[in-house]
CSV table of C-alpha atoms in Angstrom, one decimal:
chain,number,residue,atom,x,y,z
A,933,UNK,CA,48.0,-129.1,-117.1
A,934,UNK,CA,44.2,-128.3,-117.3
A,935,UNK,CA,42.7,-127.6,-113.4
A,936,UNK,CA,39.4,-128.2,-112.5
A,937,UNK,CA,38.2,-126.3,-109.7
A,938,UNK,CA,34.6,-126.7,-108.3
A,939,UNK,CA,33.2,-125.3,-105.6
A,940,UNK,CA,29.3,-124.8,-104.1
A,941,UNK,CA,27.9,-121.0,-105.4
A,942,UNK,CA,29.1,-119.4,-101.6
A,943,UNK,CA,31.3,-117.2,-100.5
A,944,UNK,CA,32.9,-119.6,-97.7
A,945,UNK,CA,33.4,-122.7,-100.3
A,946,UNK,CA,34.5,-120.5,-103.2
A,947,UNK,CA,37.5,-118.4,-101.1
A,948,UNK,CA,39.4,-121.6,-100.0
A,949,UNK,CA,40.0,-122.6,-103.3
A,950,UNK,CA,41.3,-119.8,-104.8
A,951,UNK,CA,44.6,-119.5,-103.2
A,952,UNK,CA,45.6,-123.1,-105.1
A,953,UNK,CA,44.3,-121.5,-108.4
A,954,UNK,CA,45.5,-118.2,-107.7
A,955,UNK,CA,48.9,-120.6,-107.8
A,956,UNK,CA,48.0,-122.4,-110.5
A,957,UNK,CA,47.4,-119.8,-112.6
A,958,UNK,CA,50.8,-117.9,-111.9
A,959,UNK,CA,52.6,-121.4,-112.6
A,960,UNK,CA,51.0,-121.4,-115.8
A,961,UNK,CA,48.3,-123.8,-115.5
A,962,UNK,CA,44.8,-123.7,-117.6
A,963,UNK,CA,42.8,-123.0,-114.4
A,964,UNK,CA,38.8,-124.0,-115.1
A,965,UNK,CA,35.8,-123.6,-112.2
A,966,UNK,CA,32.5,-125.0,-112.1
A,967,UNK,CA,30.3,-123.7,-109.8
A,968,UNK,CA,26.6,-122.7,-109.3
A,969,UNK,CA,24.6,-119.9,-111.4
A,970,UNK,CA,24.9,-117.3,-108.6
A,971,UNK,CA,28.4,-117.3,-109.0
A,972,UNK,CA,30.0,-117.6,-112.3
A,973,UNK,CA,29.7,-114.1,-113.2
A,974,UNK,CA,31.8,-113.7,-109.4
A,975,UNK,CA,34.2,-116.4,-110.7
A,976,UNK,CA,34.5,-115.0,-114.4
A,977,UNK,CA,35.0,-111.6,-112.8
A,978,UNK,CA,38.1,-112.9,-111.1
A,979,UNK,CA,39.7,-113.7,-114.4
A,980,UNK,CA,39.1,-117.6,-114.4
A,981,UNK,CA,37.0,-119.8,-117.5
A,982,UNK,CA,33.8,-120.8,-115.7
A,983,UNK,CA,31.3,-123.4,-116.1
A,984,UNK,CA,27.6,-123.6,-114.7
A,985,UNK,CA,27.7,-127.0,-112.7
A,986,UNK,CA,25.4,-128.2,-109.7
A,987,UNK,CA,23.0,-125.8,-108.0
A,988,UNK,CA,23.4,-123.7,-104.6
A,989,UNK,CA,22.4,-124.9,-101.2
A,990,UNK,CA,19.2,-122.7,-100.9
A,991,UNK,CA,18.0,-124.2,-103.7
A,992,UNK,CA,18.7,-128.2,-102.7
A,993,UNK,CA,17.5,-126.7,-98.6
A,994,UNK,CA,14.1,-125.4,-100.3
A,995,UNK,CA,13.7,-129.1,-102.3
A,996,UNK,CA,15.1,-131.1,-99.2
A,997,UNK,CA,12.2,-129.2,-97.1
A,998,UNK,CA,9.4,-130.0,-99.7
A,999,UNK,CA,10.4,-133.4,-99.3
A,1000,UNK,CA,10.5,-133.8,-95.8
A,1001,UNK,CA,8.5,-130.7,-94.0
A,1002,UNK,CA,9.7,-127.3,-92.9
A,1003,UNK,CA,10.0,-128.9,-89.2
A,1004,UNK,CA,12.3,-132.3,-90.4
A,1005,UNK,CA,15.5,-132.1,-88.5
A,1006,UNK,CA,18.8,-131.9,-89.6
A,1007,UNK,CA,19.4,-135.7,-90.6
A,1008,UNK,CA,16.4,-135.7,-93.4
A,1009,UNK,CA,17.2,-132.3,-94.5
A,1010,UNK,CA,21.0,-131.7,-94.7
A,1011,UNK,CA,21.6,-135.3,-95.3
A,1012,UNK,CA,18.9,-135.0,-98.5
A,1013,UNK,CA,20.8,-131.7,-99.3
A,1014,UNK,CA,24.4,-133.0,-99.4
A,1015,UNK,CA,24.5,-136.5,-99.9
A,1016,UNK,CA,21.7,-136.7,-102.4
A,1017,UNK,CA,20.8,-133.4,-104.4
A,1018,UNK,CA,23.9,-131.7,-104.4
A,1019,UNK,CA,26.2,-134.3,-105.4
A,1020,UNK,CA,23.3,-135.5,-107.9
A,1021,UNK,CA,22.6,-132.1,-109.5
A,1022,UNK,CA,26.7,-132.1,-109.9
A,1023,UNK,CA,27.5,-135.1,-111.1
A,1024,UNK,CA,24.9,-134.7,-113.6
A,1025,UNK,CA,26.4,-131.7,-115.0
A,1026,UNK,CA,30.0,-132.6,-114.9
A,1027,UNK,CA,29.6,-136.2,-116.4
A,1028,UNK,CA,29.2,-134.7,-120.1
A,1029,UNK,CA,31.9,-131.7,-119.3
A,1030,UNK,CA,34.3,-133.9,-118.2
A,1031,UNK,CA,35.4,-135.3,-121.8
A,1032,UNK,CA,34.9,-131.7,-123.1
A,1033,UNK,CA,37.4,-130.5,-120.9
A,1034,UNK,CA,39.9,-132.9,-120.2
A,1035,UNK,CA,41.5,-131.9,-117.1
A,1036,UNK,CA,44.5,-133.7,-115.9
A,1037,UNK,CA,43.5,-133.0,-112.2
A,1038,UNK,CA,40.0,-131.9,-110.2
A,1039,UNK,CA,39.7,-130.1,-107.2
A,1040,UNK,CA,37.3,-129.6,-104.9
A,1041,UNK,CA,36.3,-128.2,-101.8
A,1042,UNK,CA,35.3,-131.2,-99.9
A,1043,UNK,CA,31.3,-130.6,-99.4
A,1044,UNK,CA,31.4,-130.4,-103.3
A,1045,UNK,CA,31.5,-134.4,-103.3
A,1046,UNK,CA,30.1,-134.9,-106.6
A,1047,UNK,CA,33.1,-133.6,-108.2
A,1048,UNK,CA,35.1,-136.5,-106.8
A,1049,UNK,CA,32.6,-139.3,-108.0
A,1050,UNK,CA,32.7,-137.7,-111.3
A,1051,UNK,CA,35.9,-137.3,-111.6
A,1052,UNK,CA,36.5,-141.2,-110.4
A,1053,UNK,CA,33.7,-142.2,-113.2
A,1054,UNK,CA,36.3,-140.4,-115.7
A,1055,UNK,CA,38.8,-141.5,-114.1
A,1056,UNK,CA,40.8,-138.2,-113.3
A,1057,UNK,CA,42.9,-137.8,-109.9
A,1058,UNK,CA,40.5,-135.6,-107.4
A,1059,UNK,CA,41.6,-134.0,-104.7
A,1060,UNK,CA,39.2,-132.5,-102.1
A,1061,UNK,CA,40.1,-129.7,-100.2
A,1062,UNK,CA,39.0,-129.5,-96.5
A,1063,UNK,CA,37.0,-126.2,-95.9
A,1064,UNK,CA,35.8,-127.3,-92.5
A,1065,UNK,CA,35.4,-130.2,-89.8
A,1066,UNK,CA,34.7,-133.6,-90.0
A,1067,UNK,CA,31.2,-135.2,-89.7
A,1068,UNK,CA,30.5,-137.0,-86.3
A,1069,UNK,CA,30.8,-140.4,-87.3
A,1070,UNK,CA,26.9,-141.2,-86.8
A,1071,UNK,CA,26.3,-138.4,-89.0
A,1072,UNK,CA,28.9,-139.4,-91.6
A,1073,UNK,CA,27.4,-142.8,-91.3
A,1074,UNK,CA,24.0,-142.5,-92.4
A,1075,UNK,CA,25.4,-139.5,-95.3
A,1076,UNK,CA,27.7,-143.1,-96.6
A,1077,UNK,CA,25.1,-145.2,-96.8
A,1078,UNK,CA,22.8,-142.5,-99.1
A,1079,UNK,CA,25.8,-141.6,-100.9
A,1080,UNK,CA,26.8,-145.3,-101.7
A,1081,UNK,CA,24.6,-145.9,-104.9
A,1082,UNK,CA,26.7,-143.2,-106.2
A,1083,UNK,CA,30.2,-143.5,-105.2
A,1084,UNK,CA,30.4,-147.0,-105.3
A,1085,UNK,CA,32.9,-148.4,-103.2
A,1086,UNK,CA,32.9,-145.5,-101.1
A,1087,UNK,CA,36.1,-143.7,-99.0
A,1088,UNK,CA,36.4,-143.8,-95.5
A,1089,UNK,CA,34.8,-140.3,-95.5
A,1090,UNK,CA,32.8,-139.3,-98.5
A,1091,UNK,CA,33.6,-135.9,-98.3
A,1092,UNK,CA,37.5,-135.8,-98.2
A,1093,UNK,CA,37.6,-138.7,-100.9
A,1094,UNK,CA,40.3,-140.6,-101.4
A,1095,UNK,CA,42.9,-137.6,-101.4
A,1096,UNK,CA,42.1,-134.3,-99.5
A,1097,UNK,CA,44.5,-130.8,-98.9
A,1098,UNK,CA,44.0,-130.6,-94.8
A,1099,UNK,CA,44.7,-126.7,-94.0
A,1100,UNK,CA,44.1,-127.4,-90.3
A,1101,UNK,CA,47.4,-127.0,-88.1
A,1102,UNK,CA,48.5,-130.0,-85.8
A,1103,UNK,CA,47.4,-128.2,-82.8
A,1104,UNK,CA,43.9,-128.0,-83.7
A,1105,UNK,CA,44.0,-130.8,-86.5
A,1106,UNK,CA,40.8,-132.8,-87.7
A,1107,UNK,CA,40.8,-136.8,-86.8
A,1108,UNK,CA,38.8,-137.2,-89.4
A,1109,UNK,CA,41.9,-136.8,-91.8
A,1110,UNK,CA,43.6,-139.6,-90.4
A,1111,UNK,CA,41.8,-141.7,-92.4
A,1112,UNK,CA,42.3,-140.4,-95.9
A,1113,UNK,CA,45.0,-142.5,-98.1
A,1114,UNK,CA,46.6,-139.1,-99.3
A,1115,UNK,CA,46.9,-135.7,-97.5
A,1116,UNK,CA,48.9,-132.6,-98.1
A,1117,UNK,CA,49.4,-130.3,-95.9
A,1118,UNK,CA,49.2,-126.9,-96.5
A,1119,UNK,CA,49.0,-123.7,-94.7
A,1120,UNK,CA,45.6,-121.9,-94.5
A,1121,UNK,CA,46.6,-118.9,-96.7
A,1122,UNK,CA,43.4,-115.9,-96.9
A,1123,UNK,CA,41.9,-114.6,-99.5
A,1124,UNK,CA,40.3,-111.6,-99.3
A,1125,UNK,CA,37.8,-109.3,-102.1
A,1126,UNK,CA,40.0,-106.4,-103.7
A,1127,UNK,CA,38.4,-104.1,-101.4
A,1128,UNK,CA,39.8,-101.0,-99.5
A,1129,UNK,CA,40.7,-101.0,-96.0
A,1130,UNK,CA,38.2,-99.1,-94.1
A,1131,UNK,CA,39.4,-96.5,-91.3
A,1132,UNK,CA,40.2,-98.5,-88.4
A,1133,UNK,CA,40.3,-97.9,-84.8
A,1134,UNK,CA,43.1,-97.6,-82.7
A,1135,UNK,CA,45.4,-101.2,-82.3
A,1136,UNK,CA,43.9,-103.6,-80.3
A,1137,UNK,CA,40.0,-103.1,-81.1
A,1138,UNK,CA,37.4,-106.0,-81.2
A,1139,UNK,CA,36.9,-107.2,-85.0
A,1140,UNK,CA,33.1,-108.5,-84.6
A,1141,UNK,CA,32.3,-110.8,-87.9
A,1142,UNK,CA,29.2,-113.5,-87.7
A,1143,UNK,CA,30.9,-114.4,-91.6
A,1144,UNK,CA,29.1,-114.2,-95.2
A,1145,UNK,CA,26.4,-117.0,-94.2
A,1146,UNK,CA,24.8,-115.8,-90.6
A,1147,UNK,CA,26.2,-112.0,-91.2
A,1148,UNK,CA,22.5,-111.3,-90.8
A,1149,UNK,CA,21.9,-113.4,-87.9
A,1150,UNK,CA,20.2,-110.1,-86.3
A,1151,UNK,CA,19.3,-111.3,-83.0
A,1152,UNK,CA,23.1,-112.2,-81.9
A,1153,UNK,CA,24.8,-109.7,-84.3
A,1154,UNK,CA,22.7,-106.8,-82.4
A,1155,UNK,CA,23.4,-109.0,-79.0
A,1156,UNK,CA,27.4,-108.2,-79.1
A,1157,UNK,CA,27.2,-105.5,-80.6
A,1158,UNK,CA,25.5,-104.1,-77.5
A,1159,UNK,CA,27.5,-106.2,-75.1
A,1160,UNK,CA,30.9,-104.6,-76.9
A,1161,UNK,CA,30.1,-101.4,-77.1
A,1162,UNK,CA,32.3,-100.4,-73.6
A,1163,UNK,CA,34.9,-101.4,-76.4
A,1164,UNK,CA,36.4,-100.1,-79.8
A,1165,UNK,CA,35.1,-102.6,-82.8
A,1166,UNK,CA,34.5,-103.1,-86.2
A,1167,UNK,CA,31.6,-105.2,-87.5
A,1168,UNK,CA,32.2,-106.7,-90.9
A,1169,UNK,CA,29.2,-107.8,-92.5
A,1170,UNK,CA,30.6,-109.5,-95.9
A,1171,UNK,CA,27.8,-109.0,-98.1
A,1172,UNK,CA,25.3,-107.5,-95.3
A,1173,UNK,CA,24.4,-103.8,-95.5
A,1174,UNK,CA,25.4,-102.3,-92.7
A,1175,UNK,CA,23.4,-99.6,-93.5
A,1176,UNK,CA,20.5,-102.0,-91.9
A,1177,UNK,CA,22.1,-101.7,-88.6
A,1178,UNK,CA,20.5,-98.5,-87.7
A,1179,UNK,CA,22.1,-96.1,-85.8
A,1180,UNK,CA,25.2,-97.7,-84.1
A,1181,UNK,CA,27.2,-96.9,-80.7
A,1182,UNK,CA,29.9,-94.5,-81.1
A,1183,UNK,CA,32.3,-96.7,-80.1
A,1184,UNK,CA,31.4,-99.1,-83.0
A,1185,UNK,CA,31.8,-99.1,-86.8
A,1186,UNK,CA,30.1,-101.3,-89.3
A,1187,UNK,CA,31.3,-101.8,-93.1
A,1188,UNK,CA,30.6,-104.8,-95.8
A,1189,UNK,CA,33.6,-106.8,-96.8
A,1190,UNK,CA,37.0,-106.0,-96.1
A,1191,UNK,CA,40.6,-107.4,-96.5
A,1192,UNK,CA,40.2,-109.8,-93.5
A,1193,UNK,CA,43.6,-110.5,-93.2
A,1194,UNK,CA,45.0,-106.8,-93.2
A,1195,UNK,CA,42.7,-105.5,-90.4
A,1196,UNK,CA,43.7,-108.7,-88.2
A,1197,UNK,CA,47.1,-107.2,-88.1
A,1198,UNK,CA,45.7,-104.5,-86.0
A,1199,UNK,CA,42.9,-106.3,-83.9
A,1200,UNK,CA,43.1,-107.4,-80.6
A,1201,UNK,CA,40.6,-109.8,-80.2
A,1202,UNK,CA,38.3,-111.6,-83.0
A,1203,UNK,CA,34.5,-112.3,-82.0
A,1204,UNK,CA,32.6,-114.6,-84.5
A,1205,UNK,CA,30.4,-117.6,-85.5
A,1206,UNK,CA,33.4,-120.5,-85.5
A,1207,UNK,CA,32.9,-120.5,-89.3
A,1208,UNK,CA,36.5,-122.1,-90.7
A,1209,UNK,CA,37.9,-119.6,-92.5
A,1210,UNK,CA,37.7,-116.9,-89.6
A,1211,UNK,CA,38.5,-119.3,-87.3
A,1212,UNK,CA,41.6,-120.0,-88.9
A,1213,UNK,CA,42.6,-116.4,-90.0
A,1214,UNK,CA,42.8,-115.1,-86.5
A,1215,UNK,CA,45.0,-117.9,-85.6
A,1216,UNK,CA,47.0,-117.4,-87.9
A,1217,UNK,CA,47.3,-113.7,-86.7
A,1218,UNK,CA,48.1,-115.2,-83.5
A,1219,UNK,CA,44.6,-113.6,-81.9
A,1220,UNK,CA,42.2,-115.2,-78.9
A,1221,UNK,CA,39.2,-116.2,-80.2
A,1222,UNK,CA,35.7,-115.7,-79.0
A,1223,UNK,CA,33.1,-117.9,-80.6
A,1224,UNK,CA,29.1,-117.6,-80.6
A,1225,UNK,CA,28.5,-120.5,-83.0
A,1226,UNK,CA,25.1,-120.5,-85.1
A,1227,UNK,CA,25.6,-124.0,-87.1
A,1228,UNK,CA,27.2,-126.4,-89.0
A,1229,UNK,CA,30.6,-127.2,-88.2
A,1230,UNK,CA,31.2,-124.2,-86.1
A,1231,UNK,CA,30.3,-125.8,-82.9
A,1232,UNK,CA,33.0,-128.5,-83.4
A,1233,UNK,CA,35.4,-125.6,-84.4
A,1234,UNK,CA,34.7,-123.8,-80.7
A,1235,UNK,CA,34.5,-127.0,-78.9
A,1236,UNK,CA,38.4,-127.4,-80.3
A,1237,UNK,CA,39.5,-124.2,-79.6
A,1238,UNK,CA,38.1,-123.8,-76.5
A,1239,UNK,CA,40.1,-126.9,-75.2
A,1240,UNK,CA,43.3,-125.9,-76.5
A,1241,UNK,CA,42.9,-122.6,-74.5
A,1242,UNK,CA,43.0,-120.0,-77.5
A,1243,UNK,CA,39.3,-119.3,-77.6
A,1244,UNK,CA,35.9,-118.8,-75.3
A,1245,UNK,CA,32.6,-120.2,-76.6
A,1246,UNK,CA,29.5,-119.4,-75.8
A,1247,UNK,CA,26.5,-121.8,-76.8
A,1248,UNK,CA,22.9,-121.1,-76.2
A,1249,UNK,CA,21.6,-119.4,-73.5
A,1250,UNK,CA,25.0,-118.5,-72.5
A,1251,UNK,CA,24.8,-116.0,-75.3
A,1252,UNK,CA,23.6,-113.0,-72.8
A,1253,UNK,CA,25.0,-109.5,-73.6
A,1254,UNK,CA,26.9,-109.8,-70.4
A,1255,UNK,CA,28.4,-113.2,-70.5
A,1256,UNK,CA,29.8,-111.5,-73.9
A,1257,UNK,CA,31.4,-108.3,-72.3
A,1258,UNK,CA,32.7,-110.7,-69.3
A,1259,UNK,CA,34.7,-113.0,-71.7
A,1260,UNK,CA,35.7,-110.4,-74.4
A,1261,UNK,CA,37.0,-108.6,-71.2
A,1262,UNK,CA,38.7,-111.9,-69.9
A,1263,UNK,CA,40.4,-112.5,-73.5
A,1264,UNK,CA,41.9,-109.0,-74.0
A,1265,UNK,CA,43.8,-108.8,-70.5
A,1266,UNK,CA,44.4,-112.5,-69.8
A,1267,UNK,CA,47.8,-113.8,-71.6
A,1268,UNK,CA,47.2,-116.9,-72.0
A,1269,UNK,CA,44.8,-117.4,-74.7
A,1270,UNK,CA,46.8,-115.0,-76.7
A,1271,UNK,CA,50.0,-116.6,-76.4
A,1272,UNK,CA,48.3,-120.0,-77.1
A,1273,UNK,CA,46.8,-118.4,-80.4
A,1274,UNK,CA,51.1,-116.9,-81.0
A,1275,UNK,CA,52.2,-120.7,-80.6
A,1276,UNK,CA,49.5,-122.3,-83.6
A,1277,UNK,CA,50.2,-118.6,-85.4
A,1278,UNK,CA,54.1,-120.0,-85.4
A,1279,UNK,CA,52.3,-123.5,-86.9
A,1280,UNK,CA,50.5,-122.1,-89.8
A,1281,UNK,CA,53.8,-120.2,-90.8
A,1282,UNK,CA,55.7,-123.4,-91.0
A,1283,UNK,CA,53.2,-125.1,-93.3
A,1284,UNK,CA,53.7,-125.5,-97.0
A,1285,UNK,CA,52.6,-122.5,-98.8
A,1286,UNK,CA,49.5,-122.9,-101.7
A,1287,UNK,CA,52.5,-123.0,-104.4
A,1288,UNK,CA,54.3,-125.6,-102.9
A,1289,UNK,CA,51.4,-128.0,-102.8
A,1290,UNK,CA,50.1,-126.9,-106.4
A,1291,UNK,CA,53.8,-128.6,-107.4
A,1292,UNK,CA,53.2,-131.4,-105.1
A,1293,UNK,CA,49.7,-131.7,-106.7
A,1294,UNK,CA,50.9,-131.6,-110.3
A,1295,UNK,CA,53.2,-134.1,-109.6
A,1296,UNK,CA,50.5,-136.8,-107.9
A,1297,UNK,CA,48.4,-136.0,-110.4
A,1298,UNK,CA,50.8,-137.3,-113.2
């Protein structure tokens, strides 16, 4: 079967999909992406047939903000961005590549919505592929009612479509899923860049990442840095030069990306932005969790893990250098979060693995 794979030009919406064509692939699938300029030569690079489709987020934030003013909140911008010129600027590339390719099946990451319009138009089976949480339903209400004119009769959540692969464990499990006809279930497997491993410190150190969007975020990056520095930690900064950090203390090391999921097996304790695919990882690696969320769905992702007792958040003006060292303290000697974090660790490893659910997928889809 032909496999098309689309995914916005990022980091964070690209690495999700790739253990399903990684599996794809192997089972001896044609695997085809469509993506965003800035990253078919990353795509191509990994071995897969790529195809520019729909542009990046910067550009539809920059068009979003000409329409509406730098100081329009959050409901004219994003919901111009990703109900409007995202799906748009897709649809209108995939319409025509659509009968050129062929595919039997199209998957995509579920902010990528106009993949699965397109591919109802040709009438292909999508699947969407949840990279995140679900909208708060006011939110998700006014994105339906832009998104309408082009869906048509729309899904009960535009995003996930009519079909979505939910990674989430049933511990911390998105509602929002409850609602899509069909869902498979599949564990949240990493991928990580084929990069070495850099020297680590001893077990049990603080792994400090604010993840490939907000690695830059310099005001809270330098913030914990500071407030951890009584500790032993490693910054990863993805696609940030930690070179720009300046001068560091000697308790803390900095390096670009790095194979997430190996360095978890040595950490103690994971301090980040709430962004999915961390958040998930150090579960996964059984680790407590403390969260200093900077946007999107990352609040909802502390929020959820903060009830369940694996994870601290801190939001706002809470963010003080030593409200940081106070719970990264808290979370390294106290047993409970960890052994919270061990029970949804024991989840994820009970979930179908990526090439289980490709066979489940190429089965649907026939």
């Amino acid at each position: 079967m032909r496999i098309l794979f689309t995914c916005r030009p990022a980091y964070g919406h690209l690495f999700p999909l790739l253990p399903l064509a990684h599996a794809a692939k192997a089972a001896g699938h044609d695997v085809v992406f469509g993506t965003g300029d800035a990253f078919v030569p990353y795509v191509r690079n990994l071995g897969f047939e790529v195809h520019r489709a729909g542009i990046g987020i910067g550009e539809a934030e920059t068009e979003a903000k000409r329409r509406h003013g730098e100081d329009a909140g959050f409901l004219d911008v994003g919901i111009t961005m990703f109900a409007e010129l995202l799906p748009r600027s897709l649809l209108d590339d995939l319409t025509p590549l659509l009968p050129q390719l062929r595919p039997g099946l199209v998957v995509h990451e579920m902010s990528d919505v106009g993949a699965g319009i397109a591919a109802r138009r040709a009438g292909v089976p999508a699947v969407s592929v949840v990279i995140g949480r679900s909208m708060p339903p006011d939110v998700l209400a006014v994105a339906a009612e832009r998104l309408r004119p082009l869906w048509g009769a729309l899904p009960a959540d535009a995003l996930l479509g009519d079909a979505c692969v939910d990674v989430w464990p049933d511990s911390v499990r998105d509602p929002g899923t409850a609602e899509v006809p069909t869902v498979f279930r599949m564990r949240p497997t990493p991928y990580d860049p084929d990069v070495p491993l850099p020297p680590l410190p001893d077990d049990g150190f603080v792994y400090l990442t604010l993840g490939t969007v907000v690695y830059g975020a310099t005001q809270v990056l330098r913030g914990a840095i500071r407030a951890l520095s009584g500790f032993d930690v490693l910054v990863a900064l993805g696609p940030g030069d930690p070179a720009a950090l300046g001068p560091l203390p000697d308790r803390v090391r900095a390096t670009g990306f790095v194979p997430q999921a190996e360095v978890l097996e040595h950490a103690g304790l994971v301090v980040h932005h709430g962004g999915t695919g961390t958040t998930l990882a150090a579960l996964a690696a059984g680790l407590p969790q403390l969260i200093l969320p900077q946007g999107a769905d990352q609040f909802a992702n502390a929020d959820t893990l903060s009830s369940l007792g694996a994870a601290k958040a801190l939001v706002g003006d809470a963010v003080r250098i030593d409200a940081i060292e106070t719970a990264a303290h808290t979370l390294l000697t106290d047993p409970k979060p960890r052994e919270i974090a061990q029970r949804v660790a024991r989840e994820i490893a009970g979930m179908p693995a990526p090439e289980a659910v490709l066979r489940e997928l190429v089965a649907w889809a026939s």
